[in-house]
Amino acid sequence: MPSAAPLELHRERVQPDWIDYNGHLNEAYYLLIFSHATDAVMDAIGLDDAARRCTGRSLYTLETHISYLAEVAAGAEVRVTSRLLDLDEKRFHLFHAMYDCADDRLLAEAECMLLHVDMTGDASGARAAPFAPEVAARLQAIFAAHKTLPRPERAGRSVGIRRKAGPS
Amino acid sequence: MPSAAPLELHRERVQPDWIDYNGHLNEAYYLLIFSHATDAVMDAIGLDDAARRCTGRSLYTLETHISYLAEVAAGAEVRVTSRLLDLDEKRFHLFHAMYDCADDRLLAEAECMLLHVDMTGDASGARAAPFAPEVAARLQAIFAAHKTLPRPERAGRSVGIRRKAGPS
């Protein structure tokens, strides 16, 4: 039975060529780090590279929302925790949080909707497909543990300017 | 007076090292392309590189939401249209759409919330700051034109599994 704590499967160091003109980690490379954390979750549920090659099954990202909470400097080492927020027979909703390894500051969060696809078959491209039973079982066990945790404050956010209400 | 059509300021070709194990553009590199489109908008409103260096003012991305709508192959040339969906004295809400130049298919969309910051001053880091009057004037002219357009269908989306309602 997985623990109720978020998964913590990925850490890496910020590369110099990921830094932009503002002198900090470029917005796209926060997402590259989060995508590596998603890869680590795939490995943990039995959708690792060898399985993908063997079965022709993989995950596609349908949608992602990122909250940028702090600047990240070149050379920083970061770690990512990952929680399963929802699940059905072919999709799951993953919530990542990125921390600075040096001082544990929260740097960014990302939510992703991932779709299981079958990439074999005709030239029409990948088709949505239910998870294999052993993958579904691992996801359900993780979800059973993670759904006991409080919902992250920023889960489900959308982009928009929030204005204070005027005098009523 | 800017036209009511979305801005179209950026196109580029998908690089081979942006392709992932599924054989298509990696999710993070869709965002790299969108970030280049944001740079082009910055140039258009007077926050180009020379101005950033001179004034110490720049934009930080607070939040981004991406919808992945189609796979993109290595070597594809893509173009990005950009609309201003909202604006206040120090923030704006930008909505990008990425198209395949070859067949005009819509490939992805990204919404970003951008904050104007002053990077000069003490070591405590960048601080939110109102736009300079000439930048604000350009943004207001673009917004006046763009707000006459219909709101994009996917604007304001959040990540989550949407289940069909059961029988009532």
mmCIF file of C-alpha atoms in Angstrom:
data_model
loop_
_atom_site.group_PDB
_atom_site.id
_atom_site.type_symbol
_atom_site.label_atom_id
_atom_site.label_comp_id
_atom_site.label_asym_id
_atom_site.label_seq_id
_atom_site.Cartn_x
_atom_site.Cartn_y
_atom_site.Cartn_z
ATOM 1 C CA MET A 1 0.000 0.000 0.000
ATOM 2 C CA PRO A 2 1.616 3.320 -1.041
ATOM 3 C CA SER A 3 2.013 5.893 1.715
ATOM 4 C CA ALA A 4 -0.266 8.930 1.938
ATOM 5 C CA ALA A 5 2.739 11.189 1.328
ATOM 6 C CA PRO A 6 3.195 12.590 -2.202
ATOM 7 C CA LEU A 7 5.577 10.639 -4.417
ATOM 8 C CA GLU A 8 9.048 12.119 -4.576
ATOM 9 C CA LEU A 9 10.760 10.549 -7.560
ATOM 10 C CA HIS A 10 12.679 13.285 -9.313
ATOM 11 C CA ARG A 11 15.424 15.798 -8.655
ATOM 12 C CA GLU A 12 17.774 17.556 -11.038
ATOM 13 C CA ARG A 13 20.084 20.522 -11.399
ATOM 14 C CA VAL A 14 19.129 23.655 -13.391
ATOM 15 C CA GLN A 15 21.293 23.847 -16.508
ATOM 16 C CA PRO A 16 22.980 27.110 -17.591
ATOM 17 C CA ASP A 17 21.270 27.150 -21.010
ATOM 18 C CA TRP A 18 17.811 27.076 -19.331
ATOM 19 C CA ILE A 19 18.338 30.645 -18.049
ATOM 20 C CA ASP A 20 16.672 33.554 -19.856
ATOM 21 C CA TYR A 21 17.373 37.265 -20.260
ATOM 22 C CA ASN A 22 15.936 37.973 -16.798
ATOM 23 C CA GLY A 23 18.763 35.867 -15.328
ATOM 24 C CA HIS A 24 16.495 33.064 -14.045
ATOM 25 C CA LEU A 25 15.052 29.747 -15.153
ATOM 26 C CA ASN A 26 12.982 30.291 -18.316
ATOM 27 C CA GLU A 27 9.278 29.465 -18.009
ATOM 28 C CA ALA A 28 9.489 26.589 -20.516
ATOM 29 C CA TYR A 29 12.258 24.861 -18.577
ATOM 30 C CA TYR A 30 10.211 24.741 -15.372
ATOM 31 C CA LEU A 31 7.892 22.609 -17.502
ATOM 32 C CA LEU A 32 10.786 20.509 -18.824
ATOM 33 C CA ILE A 33 11.679 19.662 -15.202
ATOM 34 C CA PHE A 34 8.010 18.853 -14.446
ATOM 35 C CA SER A 35 7.875 16.659 -17.572
ATOM 36 C CA HIS A 36 10.867 14.714 -16.233
ATOM 37 C CA ALA A 37 8.920 14.251 -12.978
ATOM 38 C CA THR A 38 5.975 12.924 -15.026
ATOM 39 C CA ASP A 39 8.405 10.493 -16.699
ATOM 40 C CA ALA A 40 9.447 9.280 -13.236
ATOM 41 C CA VAL A 41 5.784 8.691 -12.330
ATOM 42 C CA MET A 42 5.363 6.748 -15.596
ATOM 43 C CA ASP A 43 8.313 4.553 -14.610
ATOM 44 C CA ALA A 44 6.697 3.953 -11.197
ATOM 45 C CA ILE A 45 3.348 2.798 -12.634
ATOM 46 C CA GLY A 46 4.783 0.453 -15.254
ATOM 47 C CA LEU A 47 4.799 2.787 -18.276
ATOM 48 C CA ASP A 48 8.586 3.015 -18.444
ATOM 49 C CA ASP A 49 10.510 3.215 -21.695
ATOM 50 C CA ALA A 50 10.855 -0.555 -22.129
ATOM 51 C CA ALA A 51 7.106 -1.058 -21.586
ATOM 52 C CA ARG A 52 6.270 1.759 -24.013
ATOM 53 C CA ARG A 53 8.417 0.175 -26.723
ATOM 54 C CA CYS A 54 7.000 -3.278 -26.075
ATOM 55 C CA THR A 55 3.297 -2.373 -25.899
ATOM 56 C CA GLY A 56 3.056 0.771 -28.038
ATOM 57 C CA ARG A 57 1.182 2.407 -25.141
ATOM 58 C CA SER A 58 2.198 5.778 -23.781
ATOM 59 C CA LEU A 59 0.790 8.929 -22.176
ATOM 60 C CA TYR A 60 -0.087 12.166 -23.930
ATOM 61 C CA THR A 61 -0.455 15.418 -22.015
ATOM 62 C CA LEU A 62 -3.805 17.027 -22.831
ATOM 63 C CA GLU A 63 -3.566 20.069 -20.621
ATOM 64 C CA THR A 64 -1.146 21.693 -18.149
ATOM 65 C CA HIS A 65 -1.438 24.580 -15.705
ATOM 66 C CA ILE A 66 1.697 26.065 -14.125
ATOM 67 C CA SER A 67 1.992 28.485 -11.189
ATOM 68 C CA TYR A 68 5.357 30.257 -11.049
ATOM 69 C CA LEU A 69 6.026 31.094 -7.387
ATOM 70 C CA ALA A 70 9.717 31.988 -7.191
ATOM 71 C CA GLU A 71 12.712 32.688 -9.384
ATOM 72 C CA VAL A 72 15.191 29.825 -9.840
ATOM 73 C CA ALA A 73 18.913 30.460 -10.401
ATOM 74 C CA ALA A 74 21.332 28.549 -12.634
ATOM 75 C CA GLY A 75 22.916 25.623 -10.829
ATOM 76 C CA ALA A 76 20.120 25.249 -8.275
ATOM 77 C CA GLU A 77 19.167 21.684 -7.458
ATOM 78 C CA VAL A 78 15.414 21.144 -7.345
ATOM 79 C CA ARG A 79 13.168 18.259 -6.308
ATOM 80 C CA VAL A 80 9.613 17.531 -7.386
ATOM 81 C CA THR A 81 6.807 15.901 -5.379
ATOM 82 C CA SER A 82 3.857 14.403 -7.265
ATOM 83 C CA ARG A 83 0.272 13.691 -6.222
ATOM 84 C CA LEU A 84 -2.528 11.937 -8.010
ATOM 85 C CA LEU A 85 -5.635 14.148 -7.739
ATOM 86 C CA ASP A 86 -8.019 12.156 -9.914
ATOM 87 C CA LEU A 87 -8.198 9.070 -12.098
ATOM 88 C CA ASP A 88 -10.502 7.291 -14.499
ATOM 89 C CA GLU A 89 -10.023 4.287 -16.810
ATOM 90 C CA LYS A 90 -7.749 6.129 -19.278
ATOM 91 C CA ARG A 91 -6.778 9.490 -17.734
ATOM 92 C CA PHE A 92 -5.156 10.802 -14.592
ATOM 93 C CA HIS A 93 -4.719 14.234 -13.045
ATOM 94 C CA LEU A 94 -1.255 14.786 -11.618
ATOM 95 C CA PHE A 95 -0.187 17.662 -9.349
ATOM 96 C CA HIS A 96 3.550 18.409 -9.096
ATOM 97 C CA ALA A 97 5.308 20.792 -6.696
ATOM 98 C CA MET A 98 8.924 21.899 -7.228
ATOM 99 C CA TYR A 99 11.164 22.771 -4.270
ATOM 100 C CA ASP A 100 14.672 24.144 -3.910
ATOM 101 C CA CYS A 101 16.775 21.317 -2.401
ATOM 102 C CA ALA A 102 18.952 23.843 -0.535
ATOM 103 C CA ASP A 103 16.250 25.572 1.521
ATOM 104 C CA ASP A 104 12.986 23.721 0.756
ATOM 105 C CA ARG A 105 11.328 26.809 -0.713
ATOM 106 C CA LEU A 106 8.333 26.043 -2.955
ATOM 107 C CA LEU A 107 9.294 27.299 -6.435
ATOM 108 C CA ALA A 108 6.441 26.288 -8.735
ATOM 109 C CA GLU A 109 3.492 23.941 -9.162
ATOM 110 C CA ALA A 110 2.128 22.189 -12.231
ATOM 111 C CA GLU A 111 -1.081 20.244 -12.826
ATOM 112 C CA CYS A 112 -1.298 17.923 -15.798
ATOM 113 C CA MET A 113 -4.073 15.903 -17.393
ATOM 114 C CA LEU A 114 -2.566 12.780 -18.942
ATOM 115 C CA LEU A 115 -4.288 10.478 -21.429
ATOM 116 C CA HIS A 116 -3.285 6.868 -22.015
ATOM 117 C CA VAL A 117 -2.917 6.173 -25.744
ATOM 118 C CA ASP A 118 -2.296 3.261 -28.056
ATOM 119 C CA MET A 119 0.264 4.321 -30.653
ATOM 120 C CA THR A 120 0.076 1.091 -32.674
ATOM 121 C CA GLY A 121 -2.386 0.616 -35.492
ATOM 122 C CA ASP A 122 -3.030 2.591 -38.641
ATOM 123 C CA ALA A 123 -1.667 5.924 -39.813
ATOM 124 C CA SER A 124 -4.504 7.886 -38.209
ATOM 125 C CA GLY A 125 -2.333 8.311 -35.114
ATOM 126 C CA ALA A 126 -2.593 7.533 -31.402
ATOM 127 C CA ARG A 127 -5.973 6.543 -29.965
ATOM 128 C CA ALA A 128 -7.146 6.817 -26.363
ATOM 129 C CA ALA A 129 -7.042 3.428 -24.660
ATOM 130 C CA PRO A 130 -7.818 2.102 -21.147
ATOM 131 C CA PHE A 131 -4.838 1.436 -18.873
ATOM 132 C CA ALA A 132 -3.597 -2.166 -18.772
ATOM 133 C CA PRO A 133 -4.885 -3.881 -15.581
ATOM 134 C CA GLU A 134 -1.488 -3.851 -13.832
ATOM 135 C CA VAL A 135 -1.011 -0.126 -14.570
ATOM 136 C CA ALA A 136 -4.566 0.646 -13.432
ATOM 137 C CA ALA A 137 -3.933 -1.270 -10.189
ATOM 138 C CA ARG A 138 -0.827 0.759 -9.395
ATOM 139 C CA LEU A 139 -2.604 4.027 -10.161
ATOM 140 C CA GLN A 140 -5.597 3.038 -7.994
ATOM 141 C CA ALA A 141 -3.328 2.167 -5.065
ATOM 142 C CA ILE A 142 -1.538 5.524 -5.310
ATOM 143 C CA PHE A 143 -4.836 7.377 -5.682
ATOM 144 C CA ALA A 144 -6.345 5.615 -2.660
ATOM 145 C CA ALA A 145 -3.420 6.883 -0.572
ATOM 146 C CA HIS A 146 -3.240 10.392 -2.054
ATOM 147 C CA LYS A 147 -6.944 11.190 -1.845
ATOM 148 C CA THR A 148 -6.659 11.184 1.950
ATOM 149 C CA LEU A 149 -4.385 14.262 1.692
ATOM 150 C CA PRO A 150 -5.870 17.789 1.728
ATOM 151 C CA ARG A 151 -6.451 19.216 -1.753
ATOM 152 C CA PRO A 152 -3.628 21.577 -2.826
ATOM 153 C CA GLU A 153 -4.670 25.221 -2.450
ATOM 154 C CA ARG A 154 -3.946 26.087 -6.088
ATOM 155 C CA ALA A 155 -5.398 22.942 -7.697
ATOM 156 C CA GLY A 156 -7.967 23.766 -10.372
ATOM 157 C CA ARG A 157 -6.821 27.359 -10.897
ATOM 158 C CA SER A 158 -7.489 29.111 -14.182
ATOM 159 C CA VAL A 159 -5.666 32.109 -15.674
ATOM 160 C CA GLY A 160 -7.415 35.448 -15.182
ATOM 161 C CA ILE A 161 -7.087 38.816 -13.438
ATOM 162 C CA ARG A 162 -8.993 38.624 -10.146
ATOM 163 C CA ARG A 163 -10.300 42.070 -9.205
ATOM 164 C CA LYS A 164 -11.423 43.015 -5.745
ATOM 165 C CA ALA A 165 -15.186 43.542 -5.599
ATOM 166 C CA GLY A 166 -16.190 47.214 -5.480
ATOM 167 C CA PRO A 167 -18.325 48.735 -2.705
ATOM 168 C CA SER A 168 -21.786 47.184 -2.723
ATOM 169 C CA MET B 1 -5.509 52.058 -33.999
ATOM 170 C CA PRO B 2 -4.554 48.332 -33.974
ATOM 171 C CA SER B 3 -6.791 46.040 -35.982
ATOM 172 C CA ALA B 4 -9.309 43.751 -34.277
ATOM 173 C CA ALA B 5 -7.443 40.725 -35.619
ATOM 174 C CA PRO B 6 -5.122 38.884 -33.220
ATOM 175 C CA LEU B 7 -1.462 39.874 -33.414
ATOM 176 C CA GLU B 8 0.628 37.516 -35.507
ATOM 177 C CA LEU B 9 4.245 38.243 -34.653
ATOM 178 C CA HIS B 10 6.020 34.922 -34.377
ATOM 179 C CA ARG B 11 6.792 31.857 -36.444
ATOM 180 C CA GLU B 12 9.549 29.297 -36.122
ATOM 181 C CA ARG B 13 10.577 25.792 -37.106
ATOM 182 C CA VAL B 14 10.448 22.841 -34.675
ATOM 183 C CA GLN B 15 14.000 21.743 -33.847
ATOM 184 C CA PRO B 16 15.030 18.056 -33.847
ATOM 185 C CA ASP B 17 16.146 18.122 -30.201
ATOM 186 C CA TRP B 18 12.675 19.267 -29.093
ATOM 187 C CA ILE B 19 11.202 15.854 -29.990
ATOM 188 C CA ASP B 20 10.503 13.314 -27.224
ATOM 189 C CA TYR B 21 10.252 9.534 -27.010
ATOM 190 C CA ASN B 22 6.743 9.612 -28.493
ATOM 191 C CA GLY B 23 8.267 11.046 -31.704
ATOM 192 C CA HIS B 24 6.588 14.462 -31.391
ATOM 193 C CA LEU B 25 7.241 17.917 -29.970
ATOM 194 C CA ASN B 26 7.813 17.592 -26.202
ATOM 195 C CA GLU B 27 5.274 19.401 -24.012
ATOM 196 C CA ALA B 28 7.883 21.823 -22.629
ATOM 197 C CA TYR B 29 8.919 22.966 -26.102
ATOM 198 C CA TYR B 30 5.380 23.960 -27.068
ATOM 199 C CA LEU B 31 5.803 26.400 -24.179
ATOM 200 C CA LEU B 32 9.241 27.491 -25.406
ATOM 201 C CA ILE B 33 7.629 28.454 -28.732
ATOM 202 C CA PHE B 34 4.809 30.287 -26.887
ATOM 203 C CA SER B 35 7.423 32.092 -24.762
ATOM 204 C CA HIS B 36 9.085 33.302 -27.967
ATOM 205 C CA ALA B 37 5.671 34.612 -29.058
ATOM 206 C CA THR B 38 5.386 36.448 -25.721
ATOM 207 C CA ASP B 39 8.833 37.959 -26.409
ATOM 208 C CA ALA B 40 7.515 39.210 -29.773
ATOM 209 C CA VAL B 41 4.552 40.838 -28.002
ATOM 210 C CA MET B 42 6.994 42.474 -25.556
ATOM 211 C CA ASP B 43 8.927 43.897 -28.507
ATOM 212 C CA ALA B 44 5.665 45.257 -29.962
ATOM 213 C CA ILE B 45 4.655 47.110 -26.776
ATOM 214 C CA GLY B 46 8.046 48.696 -26.088
ATOM 215 C CA LEU B 47 9.481 46.141 -23.654
ATOM 216 C CA ASP B 48 12.127 44.893 -26.085
ATOM 217 C CA ASP B 49 15.597 43.851 -24.990
ATOM 218 C CA ALA B 50 17.122 47.337 -25.310
ATOM 219 C CA ALA B 51 14.321 48.852 -23.223
ATOM 220 C CA ARG B 52 14.642 46.114 -20.589
ATOM 221 C CA ARG B 53 18.360 46.777 -20.242
ATOM 222 C CA CYS B 54 17.872 50.539 -20.114
ATOM 223 C CA THR B 55 14.976 50.671 -17.642
ATOM 224 C CA GLY B 56 15.443 47.497 -15.584
ATOM 225 C CA ARG B 57 11.763 46.714 -16.242
ATOM 226 C CA SER B 58 10.634 43.355 -17.558
ATOM 227 C CA LEU B 59 7.745 40.892 -17.430
ATOM 228 C CA TYR B 60 7.470 37.828 -15.215
ATOM 229 C CA THR B 61 5.052 35.022 -16.012
ATOM 230 C CA LEU B 62 2.874 34.281 -12.978
ATOM 231 C CA GLU B 63 0.730 31.535 -14.427
ATOM 232 C CA THR B 64 0.293 29.594 -17.671
ATOM 233 C CA HIS B 65 -2.332 27.168 -18.960
ATOM 234 C CA ILE B 66 -1.643 25.086 -22.067
ATOM 235 C CA SER B 67 -4.078 23.009 -24.147
ATOM 236 C CA TYR B 68 -2.339 20.440 -26.342
ATOM 237 C CA LEU B 69 -4.578 19.845 -29.349
ATOM 238 C CA ALA B 70 -2.422 18.024 -31.918
ATOM 239 C CA GLU B 71 0.929 16.327 -32.274
ATOM 240 C CA VAL B 72 3.702 18.353 -33.934
ATOM 241 C CA ALA B 73 6.455 16.706 -35.967
ATOM 242 C CA ALA B 74 10.143 17.647 -36.179
ATOM 243 C CA GLY B 75 10.786 20.207 -38.887
ATOM 244 C CA ALA B 76 7.239 21.596 -38.894
ATOM 245 C CA GLU B 77 6.977 25.354 -39.235
ATOM 246 C CA VAL B 78 4.480 26.877 -36.832
ATOM 247 C CA ARG B 79 2.996 30.349 -36.376
ATOM 248 C CA VAL B 80 1.488 31.886 -33.258
ATOM 249 C CA THR B 81 -1.369 34.397 -32.978
ATOM 250 C CA SER B 82 -1.716 36.424 -29.775
ATOM 251 C CA ARG B 83 -4.683 38.171 -28.189
ATOM 252 C CA LEU B 84 -4.935 40.407 -25.178
ATOM 253 C CA LEU B 85 -7.844 39.132 -23.040
ATOM 254 C CA ASP B 86 -7.470 41.434 -20.046
ATOM 255 C CA LEU B 87 -5.299 44.218 -18.669
ATOM 256 C CA ASP B 88 -4.774 46.285 -15.552
ATOM 257 C CA GLU B 89 -2.067 48.783 -14.515
ATOM 258 C CA LYS B 90 0.658 46.149 -14.070
ATOM 259 C CA ARG B 91 -0.619 42.834 -15.488
ATOM 260 C CA PHE B 92 -1.981 41.476 -18.724
ATOM 261 C CA HIS B 93 -3.641 38.238 -19.785
ATOM 262 C CA LEU B 94 -2.382 36.936 -23.105
ATOM 263 C CA PHE B 95 -3.946 34.156 -25.181
ATOM 264 C CA HIS B 96 -1.746 32.462 -27.803
ATOM 265 C CA ALA B 97 -2.801 29.973 -30.501
ATOM 266 C CA MET B 98 -0.259 27.884 -32.434
ATOM 267 C CA TYR B 99 -0.956 26.790 -36.018
ATOM 268 C CA ASP B 100 0.836 24.576 -38.513
ATOM 269 C CA CYS B 101 2.012 26.866 -41.329
ATOM 270 C CA ALA B 102 1.564 24.084 -43.893
ATOM 271 C CA ASP B 103 -2.148 23.370 -43.371
ATOM 272 C CA ASP B 104 -3.354 25.922 -40.792
ATOM 273 C CA ARG B 105 -4.336 23.252 -38.277
ATOM 274 C CA LEU B 106 -4.660 24.535 -34.700
ATOM 275 C CA LEU B 107 -1.980 22.708 -32.685
ATOM 276 C CA ALA B 108 -2.102 24.182 -29.189
ATOM 277 C CA GLU B 109 -3.208 27.175 -27.148
ATOM 278 C CA ALA B 110 -1.603 28.892 -24.156
ATOM 279 C CA GLU B 111 -2.896 31.540 -21.765
ATOM 280 C CA CYS B 112 -0.407 33.498 -19.695
ATOM 281 C CA MET B 113 -0.697 36.006 -16.877
ATOM 282 C CA LEU B 114 2.221 38.442 -17.108
ATOM 283 C CA LEU B 115 3.335 40.833 -14.374
ATOM 284 C CA HIS B 116 5.378 43.967 -15.023
ATOM 285 C CA VAL B 117 8.353 44.128 -12.627
ATOM 286 C CA ASP B 118 11.121 46.526 -11.685
ATOM 287 C CA MET B 119 14.364 44.549 -11.417
ATOM 288 C CA THR B 120 16.450 47.481 -10.170
ATOM 289 C CA GLY B 121 16.802 48.257 -6.482
ATOM 290 C CA ASP B 122 18.004 46.204 -3.567
ATOM 291 C CA ALA B 123 18.834 42.523 -3.296
ATOM 292 C CA SER B 124 15.270 41.575 -2.310
ATOM 293 C CA GLY B 125 14.516 40.929 -5.978
ATOM 294 C CA ALA B 126 12.060 42.157 -8.581
ATOM 295 C CA ARG B 127 9.011 44.157 -7.444
ATOM 296 C CA ALA B 128 5.685 44.571 -9.257
ATOM 297 C CA ALA B 129 5.514 47.987 -10.924
ATOM 298 C CA PRO B 130 2.954 49.834 -13.088
ATOM 299 C CA PHE B 131 3.619 49.925 -16.828
ATOM 300 C CA ALA B 132 5.365 53.057 -18.137
ATOM 301 C CA PRO B 133 2.773 55.388 -19.763
ATOM 302 C CA GLU B 134 3.914 54.623 -23.330
ATOM 303 C CA VAL B 135 3.758 50.861 -22.724
ATOM 304 C CA ALA B 136 0.342 51.179 -21.072
ATOM 305 C CA ALA B 137 -0.917 53.205 -24.051
ATOM 306 C CA ARG B 138 0.135 50.497 -26.515
ATOM 307 C CA LEU B 139 -1.439 47.769 -24.410
ATOM 308 C CA GLN B 140 -4.684 49.736 -24.062
ATOM 309 C CA ALA B 141 -4.884 50.289 -27.826
ATOM 310 C CA ILE B 142 -4.377 46.570 -28.511
ATOM 311 C CA PHE B 143 -6.880 45.618 -25.799
ATOM 312 C CA ALA B 144 -9.493 48.047 -27.157
ATOM 313 C CA ALA B 145 -9.241 46.267 -30.519
ATOM 314 C CA HIS B 146 -9.051 42.705 -29.192
ATOM 315 C CA LYS B 147 -11.935 42.950 -26.763
ATOM 316 C CA THR B 148 -14.314 43.284 -29.702
ATOM 317 C CA LEU B 149 -13.401 39.700 -30.732
ATOM 318 C CA PRO B 150 -15.376 36.722 -29.398
ATOM 319 C CA ARG B 151 -13.789 35.143 -26.316
ATOM 320 C CA PRO B 152 -11.765 32.009 -27.192
ATOM 321 C CA GLU B 153 -13.692 28.846 -26.374
ATOM 322 C CA ARG B 154 -10.972 27.423 -24.127
ATOM 323 C CA ALA B 155 -10.049 30.639 -22.287
ATOM 324 C CA GLY B 156 -10.223 30.258 -18.509
ATOM 325 C CA ARG B 157 -10.028 26.457 -18.526
ATOM 326 C CA SER B 158 -8.718 24.602 -15.492
ATOM 327 C CA VAL B 159 -7.249 21.095 -15.318
ATOM 328 C CA GLY B 160 -9.670 18.393 -14.146
ATOM 329 C CA ILE B 161 -11.522 15.268 -15.270
ATOM 330 C CA ARG B 162 -14.991 16.320 -16.394
ATOM 331 C CA ARG B 163 -17.450 13.475 -15.854
ATOM 332 C CA LYS B 164 -20.807 13.232 -17.528
ATOM 333 C CA ALA B 165 -23.629 13.725 -15.053
ATOM 334 C CA GLY B 166 -25.333 10.488 -14.030
ATOM 335 C CA PRO B 167 -29.123 9.884 -14.246
ATOM 336 C CA SER B 168 -30.960 12.238 -11.888
#
